[in-house]
């Protein structure tokens, strides 16, 4: 597959959305879709869609649109879904437990290997079939298994320390739910953070704008 | 406060990050910060920082940098933090419960009024002090209270239906955690979605790129 070397962060951020939309279209039995129809369902223009996908070698056929299944497969390939990435969860509080029980790791190409905690009430148990080990065993576990990503849902006070432990143990990425901006000295380790508050504040901004009657025109 | 009318989505998305960073700086006792130091801690260039803040009237003083507390306060004002927004939660499964118990709504200027569910085991109870009502009472509750935002953590199958109910009842925004792309015909209602899978797939992409030895140079 030919890909343009320079892909912007904005395009990368949209790729998972394409994948999600194409999965929904596939489930709904759609075989082929035009860039304008795909754009409409995603809130993008047809031209943005064509530009985005062109970054990755362009999959569309002039006048025919895109084949849903092969486009989904190719984007999944780019996203690394078939690479068999593995993951462990650090912290089995409410949020950790919610993610372990409900998140579809396998649909996203990830295998959840284990969870770690320090709470004696949960260490040694299983959550939705996933074994929970003591955090002290993290390093030896990662040494013995290939672990690509560590998901952090520990309390803020432990976030940086556990992040450092993950990096030292050799993970390639940290999926950070701690609402703390983890710093990572290693350039080859990716930190991807999910900040709920950033999302709520963006929503707060948008509804606040709509409440300003004199600015409605210019801010829409 | 003077603001430029046209503010890009990218800038809006960065505002909550500024707010979060400035809060951390304030807690750490930092009084004044230069745009380059602020940029460094946020992974942005000094020029990006100046451009972003200029969109909202520009708060810096040449050569003096930014006063942390007043910049934080002004950005908070733009984000609508002082507007006293209110919110209800629909769905008290693992994720809903985790958010009710752990998310700091008040730090983000939101007041959590109530939660709704259909599970008889939880209706009539309180979660972290928040009363849980039956979903049938949603409409009358919203009619009786000013509710700005509905947080959706219901199962995917109920996502669109409950989203429609929220819109009909008169909320201004939906904070959507269902991993389903809710469609909303009303242009004045904002849907802000948190898609965990989009975040994990972006991480998957980034670590996959770093695994390709021949592309490492050009993709970094």
Short mmCIF file of C-alpha atoms in Angstrom, two decimals:
data_model
loop_
_atom_site.label_atom_id
_atom_site.label_comp_id
_atom_site.label_asym_id
_atom_site.label_seq_id
_atom_site.Cartn_x
_atom_site.Cartn_y
_atom_site.Cartn_z
CA UNK A 1 0.00 0.00 0.00
CA UNK A 2 1.36 3.36 -1.02
CA UNK A 3 1.08 6.07 1.58
CA UNK A 4 2.06 9.68 1.62
CA UNK A 5 4.75 10.12 4.24
CA UNK A 6 3.43 13.27 5.85
CA UNK A 7 0.05 12.67 7.44
CA UNK A 8 -1.36 15.40 9.65
CA UNK A 9 -2.60 14.74 13.17
CA UNK A 10 -6.08 15.86 12.11
CA UNK A 11 -6.22 13.14 9.44
CA UNK A 12 -4.93 10.51 11.86
CA UNK A 13 -7.60 11.58 14.34
CA UNK A 14 -10.27 11.14 11.67
CA UNK A 15 -9.15 7.64 10.60
CA UNK A 16 -10.74 5.87 13.60
CA UNK A 17 -13.97 7.73 12.84
CA UNK A 18 -13.88 6.46 9.25
CA UNK A 19 -13.31 2.97 10.58
CA UNK A 20 -16.24 3.28 12.99
CA UNK A 21 -18.58 4.67 10.34
CA UNK A 22 -17.59 2.05 7.80
CA UNK A 23 -18.19 -0.69 10.39
CA UNK A 24 -21.68 0.70 10.98
CA UNK A 25 -22.34 0.90 7.24
CA UNK A 26 -21.12 -2.67 6.81
CA UNK A 27 -23.41 -3.90 9.58
CA UNK A 28 -26.28 -2.05 7.90
CA UNK A 29 -25.55 -3.97 4.69
CA UNK A 30 -24.20 -1.04 2.65
CA UNK A 31 -21.82 -2.32 -0.04
CA UNK A 32 -20.71 0.85 -1.79
CA UNK A 33 -20.79 4.50 -0.76
CA UNK A 34 -19.99 7.78 -2.48
CA UNK A 35 -17.63 10.26 -0.87
CA UNK A 36 -20.50 12.74 -0.56
CA UNK A 37 -22.77 10.24 1.24
CA UNK A 38 -19.91 9.14 3.52
CA UNK A 39 -19.12 12.80 4.17
CA UNK A 40 -22.71 13.61 5.01
CA UNK A 41 -22.93 10.83 7.59
CA UNK A 42 -19.66 12.02 9.15
CA UNK A 43 -20.21 15.77 8.96
CA UNK A 44 -17.38 16.25 6.45
CA UNK A 45 -17.38 17.47 2.86
CA UNK A 46 -16.87 15.04 -0.02
CA UNK A 47 -13.67 16.87 -0.84
CA UNK A 48 -12.30 16.42 2.70
CA UNK A 49 -13.05 12.70 2.48
CA UNK A 50 -11.21 12.40 -0.84
CA UNK A 51 -8.26 14.40 0.48
CA UNK A 52 -8.03 12.35 3.68
CA UNK A 53 -8.11 9.03 1.91
CA UNK A 54 -5.72 10.24 -0.75
CA UNK A 55 -3.12 10.65 2.03
CA UNK A 56 -3.13 6.88 2.26
CA UNK A 57 -2.92 6.14 -1.40
CA UNK A 58 -6.53 6.83 -2.40
CA UNK A 59 -8.96 3.94 -2.53
CA UNK A 60 -11.91 5.38 -4.42
CA UNK A 61 -12.86 4.81 -8.02
CA UNK A 62 -14.03 7.87 -9.93
CA UNK A 63 -17.81 7.71 -10.27
CA UNK A 64 -18.13 4.48 -8.28
CA UNK A 65 -17.42 5.68 -4.77
CA UNK A 66 -15.84 3.41 -2.21
CA UNK A 67 -16.38 -0.27 -1.53
CA UNK A 68 -17.32 -0.31 2.15
CA UNK A 69 -15.70 -3.61 3.13
CA UNK A 70 -12.37 -3.10 1.39
CA UNK A 71 -12.08 0.53 2.50
CA UNK A 72 -12.81 -0.55 6.07
CA UNK A 73 -10.22 -3.30 5.79
CA UNK A 74 -7.55 -1.00 4.40
CA UNK A 75 -8.14 1.67 7.03
CA UNK A 76 -8.09 -1.05 9.69
CA UNK A 77 -4.74 -2.17 8.29
CA UNK A 78 -3.37 1.38 8.50
CA UNK A 79 -4.65 1.67 12.07
CA UNK A 80 -2.77 -1.51 12.96
CA UNK A 81 -5.87 -3.53 13.87
CA UNK A 82 -4.45 -6.75 12.49
CA UNK A 83 -1.16 -6.44 14.38
CA UNK A 84 -2.41 -8.30 17.43
CA UNK A 85 -1.61 -5.55 19.90
CA UNK A 86 -1.78 -6.49 23.54
CA UNK A 87 -2.73 -4.47 26.59
CA UNK A 88 -2.83 -4.53 30.39
CA UNK A 89 -4.98 -2.39 32.69
CA UNK A 90 -3.50 -0.65 35.73
CA UNK A 91 -6.14 0.20 38.29
CA UNK A 92 -9.45 -1.61 38.74
CA UNK A 93 -11.54 1.11 40.35
CA UNK A 94 -14.93 2.03 38.90
CA UNK A 95 -13.60 3.26 35.61
CA UNK A 96 -11.05 0.46 35.14
CA UNK A 97 -13.74 -2.09 35.89
CA UNK A 98 -16.20 -0.39 33.52
CA UNK A 99 -13.67 -0.47 30.70
CA UNK A 100 -12.63 -4.07 31.36
CA UNK A 101 -16.25 -5.21 31.41
CA UNK A 102 -17.66 -3.17 28.54
CA UNK A 103 -15.02 -2.01 26.10
CA UNK A 104 -14.71 -4.12 22.98
CA UNK A 105 -10.95 -4.53 22.88
CA UNK A 106 -11.01 -7.26 20.26
CA UNK A 107 -13.06 -5.17 17.79
CA UNK A 108 -10.23 -2.67 17.98
CA UNK A 109 -7.56 -5.31 17.45
CA UNK A 110 -6.40 -5.44 21.06
CA UNK A 111 -6.11 -8.39 23.40
CA UNK A 112 -6.53 -7.58 27.10
CA UNK A 113 -4.07 -9.81 28.95
CA UNK A 114 -4.33 -8.83 32.60
CA UNK A 115 -5.18 -6.15 35.14
CA UNK A 116 -3.11 -4.90 38.06
CA UNK A 117 -4.09 -3.32 41.35
CA UNK A 118 -2.85 -3.00 44.93
CA UNK A 119 -6.22 -3.55 46.62
CA UNK A 120 -6.05 -6.96 48.38
CA UNK A 121 -9.81 -7.33 47.88
CA UNK A 122 -9.42 -7.54 44.12
CA UNK A 123 -5.90 -8.98 43.60
CA UNK A 124 -6.21 -12.69 42.74
CA UNK A 125 -9.76 -12.35 41.39
CA UNK A 126 -10.95 -12.06 37.80
CA UNK A 127 -12.98 -9.26 36.23
CA UNK A 128 -14.95 -10.43 33.19
CA UNK A 129 -12.47 -13.28 32.92
CA UNK A 130 -9.40 -11.04 33.11
CA UNK A 131 -6.98 -11.99 35.92
CA UNK A 132 -6.06 -9.25 38.41
CA UNK A 133 -2.49 -9.36 39.72
CA UNK A 134 -0.70 -7.25 42.29
CA UNK A 135 0.99 -4.16 40.89
CA UNK A 136 4.31 -5.50 42.18
CA UNK A 137 4.09 -8.20 39.51
CA UNK A 138 3.75 -5.71 36.65
CA UNK A 139 7.41 -5.66 35.68
CA UNK A 140 7.86 -9.43 35.64
CA UNK A 141 4.58 -9.87 33.75
CA UNK A 142 5.67 -7.46 31.03
CA UNK A 143 9.08 -9.14 30.90
CA UNK A 144 7.39 -12.50 30.31
CA UNK A 145 4.69 -11.37 27.86
CA UNK A 146 4.71 -8.98 24.94
CA UNK A 147 2.66 -6.04 26.24
CA UNK A 148 2.21 -3.16 23.79
CA UNK A 149 0.01 -0.82 25.78
CA UNK A 150 -0.67 -0.07 29.41
CA UNK A 151 -4.05 1.46 30.22
CA UNK A 152 -3.80 3.76 33.25
CA UNK A 153 -6.83 4.29 35.50
CA UNK A 154 -4.95 4.72 38.77
CA UNK A 155 -5.51 7.72 41.11
CA UNK A 156 -3.85 10.98 39.97
CA UNK A 157 -1.27 10.76 42.76
CA UNK A 158 0.04 7.46 41.33
CA UNK A 159 -0.31 8.37 37.65
CA UNK A 160 3.22 9.54 36.82
CA UNK A 161 4.88 6.79 38.90
CA UNK A 162 2.87 4.01 37.26
CA UNK A 163 3.41 5.59 33.86
CA UNK A 164 7.16 5.55 34.49
CA UNK A 165 6.97 1.90 35.53
CA UNK A 166 5.15 1.01 32.31
CA UNK A 167 7.74 2.82 30.20
CA UNK A 168 10.62 1.21 32.06
CA UNK A 169 9.04 -2.21 31.64
CA UNK A 170 9.00 -1.65 27.89
CA UNK A 171 5.49 -0.81 26.68
CA UNK A 172 5.15 1.12 23.42
CA UNK A 173 2.15 3.15 24.45
CA UNK A 174 0.18 4.37 27.44
CA UNK A 175 -3.57 4.85 27.24
CA UNK A 176 -4.06 7.40 29.96
CA UNK A 177 -7.42 7.89 31.71
CA UNK A 178 -6.03 9.50 34.86
CA UNK A 179 -6.82 13.10 33.86
CA UNK A 180 -3.17 13.84 34.65
CA UNK A 181 -0.80 14.93 31.88
CA UNK A 182 1.85 12.23 32.12
CA UNK A 183 5.28 13.27 30.96
CA UNK A 184 7.39 10.72 29.17
CA UNK A 185 11.07 11.24 28.40
CA UNK A 186 11.19 8.37 25.87
CA UNK A 187 10.29 9.70 22.40
CA UNK A 188 9.43 6.20 21.20
CA UNK A 189 6.67 5.73 23.76
CA UNK A 190 3.30 7.20 22.83
CA UNK A 191 1.02 8.66 25.49
CA UNK A 192 -2.61 8.93 24.41
CA UNK A 193 -4.81 10.62 26.98
CA UNK A 194 -8.57 10.62 27.32
CA UNK A 195 -9.46 13.76 29.26
CA UNK A 196 -13.17 13.73 30.05
CA UNK A 197 -12.94 17.31 31.29
CA UNK A 198 -11.57 18.58 27.96
CA UNK A 199 -14.62 17.11 26.27
CA UNK A 200 -17.09 18.55 28.79
CA UNK A 201 -15.46 21.98 28.65
CA UNK A 202 -15.63 22.01 24.85
CA UNK A 203 -19.34 21.21 25.20
CA UNK A 204 -19.64 23.95 27.81
CA UNK A 205 -18.03 26.40 25.38
CA UNK A 206 -20.36 25.42 22.56
CA UNK A 207 -23.56 25.74 24.56
CA UNK A 208 -22.32 29.00 26.10
CA UNK A 209 -21.78 30.43 22.62
CA UNK A 210 -25.33 29.55 21.69
CA UNK A 211 -26.60 31.38 24.74
CA UNK A 212 -25.05 34.69 23.61
CA UNK A 213 -27.83 36.21 21.49
CA UNK A 214 -25.73 39.03 20.03
CA UNK A 215 -22.98 36.70 18.91
CA UNK A 216 -25.04 33.83 17.52
CA UNK A 217 -24.67 34.85 13.90
CA UNK A 218 -20.94 35.25 13.87
CA UNK A 219 -20.09 32.25 16.02
CA UNK A 220 -22.01 29.61 14.17
CA UNK B 1 -13.91 40.91 26.50
CA UNK B 2 -13.12 41.37 22.84
CA UNK B 3 -13.11 38.18 20.80
CA UNK B 4 -12.52 37.44 17.20
CA UNK B 5 -15.74 36.07 15.78
CA UNK B 6 -14.28 33.19 13.81
CA UNK B 7 -12.63 30.66 16.11
CA UNK B 8 -11.53 27.36 14.61
CA UNK B 9 -12.53 24.03 16.09
CA UNK B 10 -8.86 23.25 16.72
CA UNK B 11 -8.49 26.32 18.92
CA UNK B 12 -11.69 25.53 20.79
CA UNK B 13 -10.41 22.00 21.37
CA UNK B 14 -7.19 23.42 22.84
CA UNK B 15 -8.91 25.85 25.24
CA UNK B 16 -9.82 23.16 27.81
CA UNK B 17 -6.19 21.99 27.70
CA UNK B 18 -5.01 25.53 28.45
CA UNK B 19 -7.45 25.66 31.31
CA UNK B 20 -6.23 22.34 32.70
CA UNK B 21 -2.55 23.29 32.39
CA UNK B 22 -3.11 26.69 33.96
CA UNK B 23 -4.96 25.05 36.86
CA UNK B 24 -1.99 22.74 37.41
CA UNK B 25 0.44 25.68 37.23
CA UNK B 26 -1.68 27.64 39.68
CA UNK B 27 -1.73 24.71 42.10
CA UNK B 28 2.06 24.48 41.75
CA UNK B 29 2.30 28.13 42.79
CA UNK B 30 3.40 29.53 39.40
CA UNK B 31 2.35 33.19 39.13
CA UNK B 32 3.55 34.18 35.68
CA UNK B 33 4.52 32.13 32.62
CA UNK B 34 6.00 32.95 29.24
CA UNK B 35 4.32 31.71 26.08
CA UNK B 36 7.37 29.54 25.33
CA UNK B 37 7.29 27.89 28.77
CA UNK B 38 3.54 27.35 28.54
CA UNK B 39 4.01 25.98 25.04
CA UNK B 40 6.73 23.59 26.17
CA UNK B 41 4.57 22.11 28.90
CA UNK B 42 1.72 21.66 26.41
CA UNK B 43 3.69 20.46 23.40
CA UNK B 44 2.90 23.62 21.39
CA UNK B 45 5.12 26.36 20.02
CA UNK B 46 5.16 29.81 21.63
CA UNK B 47 3.79 31.22 18.40
CA UNK B 48 0.82 28.79 18.45
CA UNK B 49 0.06 29.85 22.02
CA UNK B 50 0.13 33.53 21.11
CA UNK B 51 -2.05 32.93 18.05
CA UNK B 52 -4.58 30.86 20.00
CA UNK B 53 -4.95 33.40 22.76
CA UNK B 54 -5.05 36.27 20.30
CA UNK B 55 -8.27 34.73 18.93
CA UNK B 56 -9.86 35.69 22.24
CA UNK B 57 -8.51 39.19 22.45
CA UNK B 58 -4.92 38.46 23.47
CA UNK B 59 -4.10 38.47 27.17
CA UNK B 60 -0.29 38.52 27.22
CA UNK B 61 1.99 41.46 27.86
CA UNK B 62 5.01 41.72 25.59
CA UNK B 63 8.05 40.58 27.53
CA UNK B 64 6.10 39.72 30.67
CA UNK B 65 4.29 36.59 29.61
CA UNK B 66 0.92 35.67 31.04
CA UNK B 67 -0.40 35.99 34.56
CA UNK B 68 -1.48 32.42 35.38
CA UNK B 69 -4.51 33.22 37.55
CA UNK B 70 -6.06 35.87 35.34
CA UNK B 71 -5.42 33.90 32.14
CA UNK B 72 -7.01 30.85 33.74
CA UNK B 73 -9.97 32.92 34.86
CA UNK B 74 -10.48 34.49 31.44
CA UNK B 75 -10.28 31.16 29.64
CA UNK B 76 -12.66 29.70 32.20
CA UNK B 77 -15.03 32.56 31.43
CA UNK B 78 -14.82 31.82 27.69
CA UNK B 79 -15.46 28.14 28.37
CA UNK B 80 -18.59 29.06 30.29
CA UNK B 81 -17.39 27.68 33.63
CA UNK B 82 -19.09 30.42 35.63
CA UNK B 83 -22.45 29.97 33.92
CA UNK B 84 -23.70 27.39 36.39
CA UNK B 85 -24.45 24.72 33.82
CA UNK B 86 -26.48 21.78 35.04
CA UNK B 87 -26.45 18.15 33.98
CA UNK B 88 -28.25 14.83 34.39
CA UNK B 89 -26.86 11.33 33.78
CA UNK B 90 -28.82 8.75 31.80
CA UNK B 91 -27.68 5.22 32.57
CA UNK B 92 -26.03 4.10 35.79
CA UNK B 93 -24.13 1.06 34.59
CA UNK B 94 -20.43 0.69 35.34
CA UNK B 95 -19.37 3.71 33.33
CA UNK B 96 -22.20 5.97 34.48
CA UNK B 97 -21.49 5.03 38.08
CA UNK B 98 -17.74 5.60 37.60
CA UNK B 99 -18.36 9.07 36.18
CA UNK B 100 -20.91 10.02 38.86
CA UNK B 101 -18.56 8.89 41.62
CA UNK B 102 -15.27 10.21 40.29
CA UNK B 103 -15.67 13.00 37.79
CA UNK B 104 -15.20 16.49 39.22
CA UNK B 105 -18.24 18.18 37.72
CA UNK B 106 -17.97 21.25 39.92
CA UNK B 107 -14.35 21.97 38.88
CA UNK B 108 -15.69 22.15 35.35
CA UNK B 109 -18.53 24.46 36.30
CA UNK B 110 -21.26 21.81 36.16
CA UNK B 111 -23.77 20.78 38.76
CA UNK B 112 -24.94 17.16 38.57
CA UNK B 113 -28.65 17.21 39.48
CA UNK B 114 -29.84 13.63 39.05
CA UNK B 115 -29.38 10.28 37.36
CA UNK B 116 -31.93 8.17 35.50
CA UNK B 117 -32.16 4.45 34.88
CA UNK B 118 -34.76 1.73 34.32
CA UNK B 119 -33.17 -0.89 36.58
CA UNK B 120 -35.48 -1.32 39.61
CA UNK B 121 -32.44 -2.24 41.71
CA UNK B 122 -31.00 1.25 41.39
CA UNK B 123 -34.04 3.52 40.88
CA UNK B 124 -34.85 5.28 44.17
CA UNK B 125 -31.28 4.97 45.50
CA UNK B 126 -28.48 7.53 45.54
CA UNK B 127 -25.04 7.22 43.96
CA UNK B 128 -22.49 9.44 45.67
CA UNK B 129 -25.38 11.54 46.93
CA UNK B 130 -27.00 11.87 43.50
CA UNK B 131 -30.63 10.69 43.38
CA UNK B 132 -31.50 8.04 40.77
CA UNK B 133 -34.96 8.34 39.21
CA UNK B 134 -36.81 6.16 36.73
CA UNK B 135 -36.21 7.10 33.08
CA UNK B 136 -39.98 7.71 32.75
CA UNK B 137 -39.54 10.75 34.98
CA UNK B 138 -36.90 12.34 32.73
CA UNK B 139 -39.26 14.62 30.82
CA UNK B 140 -41.07 15.96 33.88
CA UNK B 141 -37.76 16.44 35.70
CA UNK B 142 -36.33 18.51 32.84
CA UNK B 143 -39.56 20.48 32.62
CA UNK B 144 -39.28 21.34 36.33
CA UNK B 145 -35.53 22.05 36.45
CA UNK B 146 -33.20 23.87 34.15
CA UNK B 147 -31.08 21.05 32.67
CA UNK B 148 -28.42 22.13 30.20
CA UNK B 149 -26.76 18.82 29.40
CA UNK B 150 -27.72 15.15 29.39
CA UNK B 151 -24.87 12.66 29.78
CA UNK B 152 -25.66 9.43 27.92
CA UNK B 153 -24.19 6.14 29.12
CA UNK B 154 -27.08 3.90 28.09
CA UNK B 155 -26.62 0.74 25.97
CA UNK B 156 -26.10 1.39 22.25
CA UNK B 157 -29.56 0.05 21.41
CA UNK B 158 -31.16 2.82 23.51
CA UNK B 159 -28.72 5.60 22.57
CA UNK B 160 -30.64 7.33 19.77
CA UNK B 161 -34.00 7.02 21.50
CA UNK B 162 -32.74 8.50 24.77
CA UNK B 163 -30.87 11.19 22.86
CA UNK B 164 -34.12 12.12 21.11
CA UNK B 165 -35.91 12.28 24.47
CA UNK B 166 -33.26 14.62 25.85
CA UNK B 167 -33.54 16.91 22.83
CA UNK B 168 -37.31 16.91 23.00
CA UNK B 169 -37.22 17.70 26.70
CA UNK B 170 -35.14 20.76 25.90
CA UNK B 171 -31.47 20.18 26.81
CA UNK B 172 -28.86 22.30 25.03
CA UNK B 173 -26.23 19.62 24.82
CA UNK B 174 -25.69 15.86 24.95
CA UNK B 175 -22.47 14.42 26.36
CA UNK B 176 -22.43 11.08 24.61
CA UNK B 177 -20.47 8.10 25.97
CA UNK B 178 -22.48 5.42 24.16
CA UNK B 179 -19.97 4.87 21.34
CA UNK B 180 -22.90 5.41 18.98
CA UNK B 181 -22.97 8.42 16.66
CA UNK B 182 -26.21 10.08 17.71
CA UNK B 183 -27.90 12.12 15.03
CA UNK B 184 -29.67 15.28 16.05
CA UNK B 185 -31.94 17.25 13.74
CA UNK B 186 -31.93 20.34 15.96
CA UNK B 187 -29.02 22.58 14.97
CA UNK B 188 -29.13 24.37 18.33
CA UNK B 189 -28.42 21.20 20.30
CA UNK B 190 -24.75 20.23 20.59
CA UNK B 191 -23.71 16.58 20.66
CA UNK B 192 -20.25 16.00 22.10
CA UNK B 193 -19.13 12.39 21.94
CA UNK B 194 -16.37 10.62 23.79
CA UNK B 195 -15.39 7.63 21.68
CA UNK B 196 -12.91 5.50 23.60
CA UNK B 197 -12.28 3.41 20.50
CA UNK B 198 -11.23 6.45 18.45
CA UNK B 199 -8.60 7.17 21.05
CA UNK B 200 -7.34 3.58 21.23
CA UNK B 201 -7.20 3.30 17.44
CA UNK B 202 -5.20 6.53 17.18
CA UNK B 203 -2.79 5.01 19.71
CA UNK B 204 -2.76 1.79 17.70
CA UNK B 205 -1.86 3.79 14.59
CA UNK B 206 0.94 5.63 16.33
CA UNK B 207 2.58 2.53 17.80
CA UNK B 208 2.15 0.68 14.51
CA UNK B 209 3.98 3.49 12.71
CA UNK B 210 6.87 3.20 15.13
CA UNK B 211 7.09 -0.49 14.43
CA UNK B 212 7.75 0.15 10.72
CA UNK B 213 11.53 0.58 10.60
CA UNK B 214 11.69 1.92 7.04
CA UNK B 215 9.08 4.60 7.68
CA UNK B 216 10.23 5.81 11.07
CA UNK B 217 12.07 8.86 9.81
CA UNK B 218 9.38 10.23 7.61
CA UNK B 219 6.48 9.60 9.97
CA UNK B 220 7.87 11.24 13.06
#
